[in-house]
Amino acid sequence: MERPGVAVTAGGPIAAARGLCACHVCQLVSRRVPEASVAHCPRCGARLHFRRPGSVQRCWALVIASYILYIPANVLIMMETGSLISYRRDTIVSGVVHLWKTGSWMIAVIVFIASVAIPLLKLFSLTLLLISVQRRSTWNPRQRTRLYRLVEAVGRWSMLDIYVVTLLAALVQLGSMATVKAGPAAVAFGAVVVLTMFATMEFDPRLIWDPLQKEEFHD
């Protein structure tokens, strides 16, 4: 539902159409001459761009790398736990199943959402945003902008498994009766989280609104 007074119309005034662009370093808004090939921020000297150059290409590269690393993150061993009477090697999913079977349902649900569902939804959301931007789609720009903000907000909270493994390893190693070690999946999982965070940072959300304008802004 659109807010009163914030109507989204095709061809509405935007900063780039008026020759204004914000510095990506100090955020100072400056007027740039469209015919000038290179312009710099008058305050910090950084190069000015109407749109972040190469944003879509870099975002695609990071998203594809994240898809590839998502597989070993879920197939390889995430954590090894051992004691005098047992020794377990768990992937993320087998750990969730073990928690569920031993009655820790709430923890199992939290780990599943944070370690399986959210990274996958982030990747699907970024893919949707990239495809819609490349196709210059005018479909629900406000909802897509909210989706981008949501992906940006949840990114830093997606490393629950890494936090848990690190905390357990630090605590359990203090004793001599048990041990906890992080598996190779922890590296892949951490890389997925970091790469998706970088992909979110590289994506320029202003590209969502550009198809509503007659002009195209590439730089």
Short mmCIF file of C-alpha atoms in Angstrom, two decimals:
data_model
loop_
_atom_site.label_atom_id
_atom_site.label_comp_id
_atom_site.label_asym_id
_atom_site.label_seq_id
_atom_site.Cartn_x
_atom_site.Cartn_y
_atom_site.Cartn_z
CA MET A 1 0.00 0.00 0.00
CA GLU A 2 1.45 3.36 -1.03
CA ARG A 3 1.83 6.03 1.63
CA PRO A 4 -0.14 9.28 1.08
CA GLY A 5 1.94 11.88 -0.68
CA VAL A 6 4.58 9.37 -1.86
CA ALA A 7 3.09 8.38 -5.17
CA VAL A 8 5.38 6.42 -7.44
CA THR A 9 4.94 7.64 -10.99
CA ALA A 10 6.88 7.00 -14.15
CA GLY A 11 9.03 9.93 -15.13
CA GLY A 12 8.96 11.49 -11.64
CA PRO A 13 11.86 13.78 -10.70
CA ILE A 14 15.00 12.00 -9.52
CA ALA A 15 18.40 13.33 -8.51
CA ALA A 16 20.31 11.77 -11.43
CA ALA A 17 17.96 13.35 -13.98
CA ARG A 18 18.81 16.75 -12.46
CA GLY A 19 22.55 16.09 -12.62
CA LEU A 20 22.89 15.39 -8.88
CA CYS A 21 24.77 12.42 -7.45
CA ALA A 22 25.86 11.46 -3.94
CA CYS A 23 29.50 10.69 -3.15
CA HIS A 24 29.83 7.02 -2.14
CA VAL A 25 32.54 7.95 0.42
CA CYS A 26 31.37 11.09 2.25
CA GLN A 27 27.75 11.14 0.95
CA LEU A 28 27.99 14.79 -0.16
CA VAL A 29 25.45 15.50 -2.89
CA SER A 30 27.07 17.31 -5.82
CA ARG A 31 25.99 18.47 -9.23
CA ARG A 32 27.73 16.64 -12.05
CA VAL A 33 27.84 17.84 -15.63
CA PRO A 34 26.36 15.00 -17.76
CA GLU A 35 28.81 15.63 -20.62
CA ALA A 36 31.86 15.41 -18.35
CA SER A 37 33.58 12.02 -18.58
CA VAL A 38 35.08 12.17 -15.07
CA ALA A 39 33.89 14.08 -12.02
CA HIS A 40 35.19 14.15 -8.46
CA CYS A 41 33.63 15.00 -5.12
CA PRO A 42 34.52 18.60 -4.16
CA ARG A 43 34.87 17.57 -0.49
CA CYS A 44 36.81 14.26 -0.40
CA GLY A 45 37.98 13.96 -4.02
CA ALA A 46 36.40 10.54 -4.67
CA ARG A 47 35.16 9.85 -8.18
CA LEU A 48 31.45 10.54 -8.64
CA HIS A 49 29.02 8.15 -10.32
CA PHE A 50 25.31 8.46 -11.01
CA ARG A 51 25.13 4.70 -10.44
CA ARG A 52 27.71 2.39 -8.91
CA PRO A 53 29.73 1.10 -11.93
CA GLY A 54 29.77 -2.68 -12.41
CA SER A 55 27.34 -3.17 -9.54
CA VAL A 56 25.25 -5.87 -11.20
CA GLN A 57 28.25 -7.82 -12.55
CA ARG A 58 30.06 -7.89 -9.19
CA CYS A 59 26.88 -8.79 -7.36
CA TRP A 60 26.24 -11.68 -9.78
CA ALA A 61 29.80 -12.97 -9.29
CA LEU A 62 29.43 -12.93 -5.51
CA VAL A 63 25.99 -14.55 -5.60
CA ILE A 64 27.17 -17.37 -7.91
CA ALA A 65 30.19 -17.99 -5.68
CA SER A 66 27.82 -18.14 -2.70
CA TYR A 67 25.60 -20.71 -4.45
CA ILE A 68 28.66 -22.87 -5.12
CA LEU A 69 29.94 -22.67 -1.53
CA TYR A 70 26.46 -23.28 -0.12
CA ILE A 71 26.75 -26.93 -1.24
CA PRO A 72 29.90 -27.88 0.77
CA ALA A 73 28.59 -25.77 3.65
CA ASN A 74 25.65 -28.18 3.94
CA VAL A 75 27.31 -31.42 2.81
CA LEU A 76 30.59 -31.34 4.73
CA ILE A 77 31.06 -31.76 8.48
CA MET A 78 30.23 -28.62 10.45
CA MET A 79 31.18 -29.76 13.96
CA GLU A 80 32.90 -32.73 15.62
CA THR A 81 32.07 -33.46 19.25
CA GLY A 82 33.72 -36.14 21.34
CA SER A 83 33.71 -37.43 24.91
CA LEU A 84 34.78 -40.59 26.76
CA ILE A 85 31.66 -42.46 25.62
CA SER A 86 30.73 -41.04 22.22
CA TYR A 87 32.00 -39.22 19.18
CA ARG A 88 29.84 -37.39 16.63
CA ARG A 89 30.48 -35.68 13.32
CA ASP A 90 27.55 -33.55 12.19
CA THR A 91 26.62 -31.56 9.15
CA ILE A 92 24.23 -28.65 9.67
CA VAL A 93 21.19 -30.74 8.75
CA SER A 94 22.22 -33.82 10.76
CA GLY A 95 22.84 -31.53 13.73
CA VAL A 96 19.35 -30.10 13.38
CA VAL A 97 17.89 -33.63 13.18
CA HIS A 98 19.89 -34.70 16.26
CA LEU A 99 18.68 -31.68 18.23
CA TRP A 100 15.09 -32.43 17.19
CA LYS A 101 15.30 -36.11 18.18
CA THR A 102 16.83 -35.32 21.57
CA GLY A 103 13.97 -32.96 22.42
CA SER A 104 15.70 -29.62 21.78
CA TRP A 105 13.00 -28.58 19.34
CA MET A 106 13.31 -24.84 19.80
CA ILE A 107 17.08 -24.86 19.27
CA ALA A 108 16.65 -27.13 16.23
CA VAL A 109 14.17 -24.70 14.68
CA ILE A 110 16.43 -21.69 15.38
CA VAL A 111 19.50 -23.39 13.91
CA PHE A 112 17.53 -24.54 10.85
CA ILE A 113 16.13 -21.06 10.20
CA ALA A 114 19.43 -19.24 10.79
CA SER A 115 21.75 -21.72 9.06
CA VAL A 116 19.69 -23.22 6.24
CA ALA A 117 16.59 -21.15 5.48
CA ILE A 118 17.93 -17.59 5.80
CA PRO A 119 21.10 -18.05 3.67
CA LEU A 120 19.02 -19.73 0.96
CA LEU A 121 16.33 -17.02 1.08
CA LYS A 122 19.04 -14.35 0.88
CA LEU A 123 20.47 -15.96 -2.24
CA PHE A 124 17.01 -16.31 -3.85
CA SER A 125 16.17 -12.70 -2.96
CA LEU A 126 19.40 -11.35 -4.46
CA THR A 127 18.84 -13.45 -7.58
CA LEU A 128 15.31 -12.06 -7.91
CA LEU A 129 16.57 -8.49 -7.51
CA LEU A 130 19.38 -8.97 -10.05
CA ILE A 131 17.12 -10.56 -12.67
CA SER A 132 14.43 -7.90 -12.24
CA VAL A 133 17.02 -5.10 -12.53
CA GLN A 134 18.61 -6.60 -15.65
CA ARG A 135 15.19 -7.03 -17.26
CA ARG A 136 14.34 -3.42 -16.28
CA SER A 137 11.20 -4.65 -14.59
CA THR A 138 8.72 -2.11 -13.21
CA TRP A 139 7.04 -4.73 -11.01
CA ASN A 140 6.51 -3.56 -7.41
CA PRO A 141 9.64 -1.40 -6.96
CA ARG A 142 8.65 -0.48 -3.40
CA GLN A 143 8.30 -4.14 -2.37
CA ARG A 144 11.62 -5.01 -4.00
CA THR A 145 13.28 -2.13 -2.17
CA ARG A 146 11.88 -3.45 1.12
CA LEU A 147 13.15 -6.91 0.20
CA TYR A 148 16.63 -5.47 -0.35
CA ARG A 149 16.55 -3.70 3.02
CA LEU A 150 15.43 -6.94 4.69
CA VAL A 151 18.29 -8.90 3.09
CA GLU A 152 20.72 -6.19 4.19
CA ALA A 153 19.40 -6.25 7.76
CA VAL A 154 19.46 -10.04 8.31
CA GLY A 155 22.86 -10.60 6.72
CA ARG A 156 24.89 -10.02 9.87
CA TRP A 157 22.72 -12.43 11.89
CA SER A 158 23.24 -15.43 9.59
CA MET A 159 26.39 -16.77 11.24
CA LEU A 160 24.68 -18.54 14.13
CA ASP A 161 26.44 -21.84 13.42
CA ILE A 162 29.86 -20.17 13.38
CA TYR A 163 29.11 -18.41 16.66
CA VAL A 164 27.90 -21.66 18.26
CA VAL A 165 30.87 -23.73 17.07
CA THR A 166 33.37 -21.07 18.11
CA LEU A 167 31.79 -20.64 21.54
CA LEU A 168 31.52 -24.38 22.19
CA ALA A 169 35.07 -25.03 21.00
CA ALA A 170 36.41 -22.30 23.29
CA LEU A 171 34.43 -23.54 26.29
CA VAL A 172 34.83 -27.29 25.89
CA GLN A 173 38.55 -27.17 25.16
CA LEU A 174 38.96 -25.85 28.68
CA GLY A 175 38.15 -29.32 29.98
CA SER A 176 39.94 -32.62 29.32
CA MET A 177 36.87 -34.91 29.24
CA ALA A 178 35.35 -33.64 25.99
CA THR A 179 36.30 -31.88 22.80
CA VAL A 180 34.57 -29.83 20.12
CA LYS A 181 36.13 -29.03 16.77
CA ALA A 182 34.89 -27.02 13.82
CA GLY A 183 34.70 -28.96 10.55
CA PRO A 184 35.48 -27.85 6.98
CA ALA A 185 31.85 -26.81 6.45
CA ALA A 186 32.38 -23.95 8.91
CA VAL A 187 34.81 -22.30 6.49
CA ALA A 188 32.44 -22.71 3.54
CA PHE A 189 29.46 -21.53 5.58
CA GLY A 190 31.34 -18.45 6.82
CA ALA A 191 32.37 -17.69 3.24
CA VAL A 192 28.73 -17.90 2.09
CA VAL A 193 27.65 -15.42 4.76
CA VAL A 194 30.49 -12.99 4.01
CA LEU A 195 30.03 -13.21 0.23
CA THR A 196 26.28 -12.59 0.47
CA MET A 197 26.97 -9.58 2.70
CA PHE A 198 29.42 -8.23 0.09
CA ALA A 199 26.86 -8.96 -2.67
CA THR A 200 24.25 -6.96 -0.77
CA MET A 201 26.72 -4.09 -0.37
CA GLU A 202 27.57 -4.17 -4.09
CA PHE A 203 23.94 -4.10 -5.23
CA ASP A 204 22.78 -0.58 -6.07
CA PRO A 205 19.09 -0.36 -5.01
CA ARG A 206 18.58 2.77 -7.12
CA LEU A 207 18.64 0.47 -10.16
CA ILE A 208 15.24 -0.85 -9.00
CA TRP A 209 13.66 2.54 -9.69
CA ASP A 210 15.49 3.43 -12.91
CA PRO A 211 13.10 1.55 -15.26
CA LEU A 212 10.36 4.00 -14.18
CA GLN A 213 12.37 6.78 -15.85
CA LYS A 214 12.77 7.41 -19.55
CA GLU A 215 16.53 7.95 -19.24
CA GLU A 216 19.12 5.30 -18.36
CA PHE A 217 21.90 6.02 -15.87
CA HIS A 218 24.93 3.79 -16.17
CA ASP A 219 27.64 5.80 -14.43
#
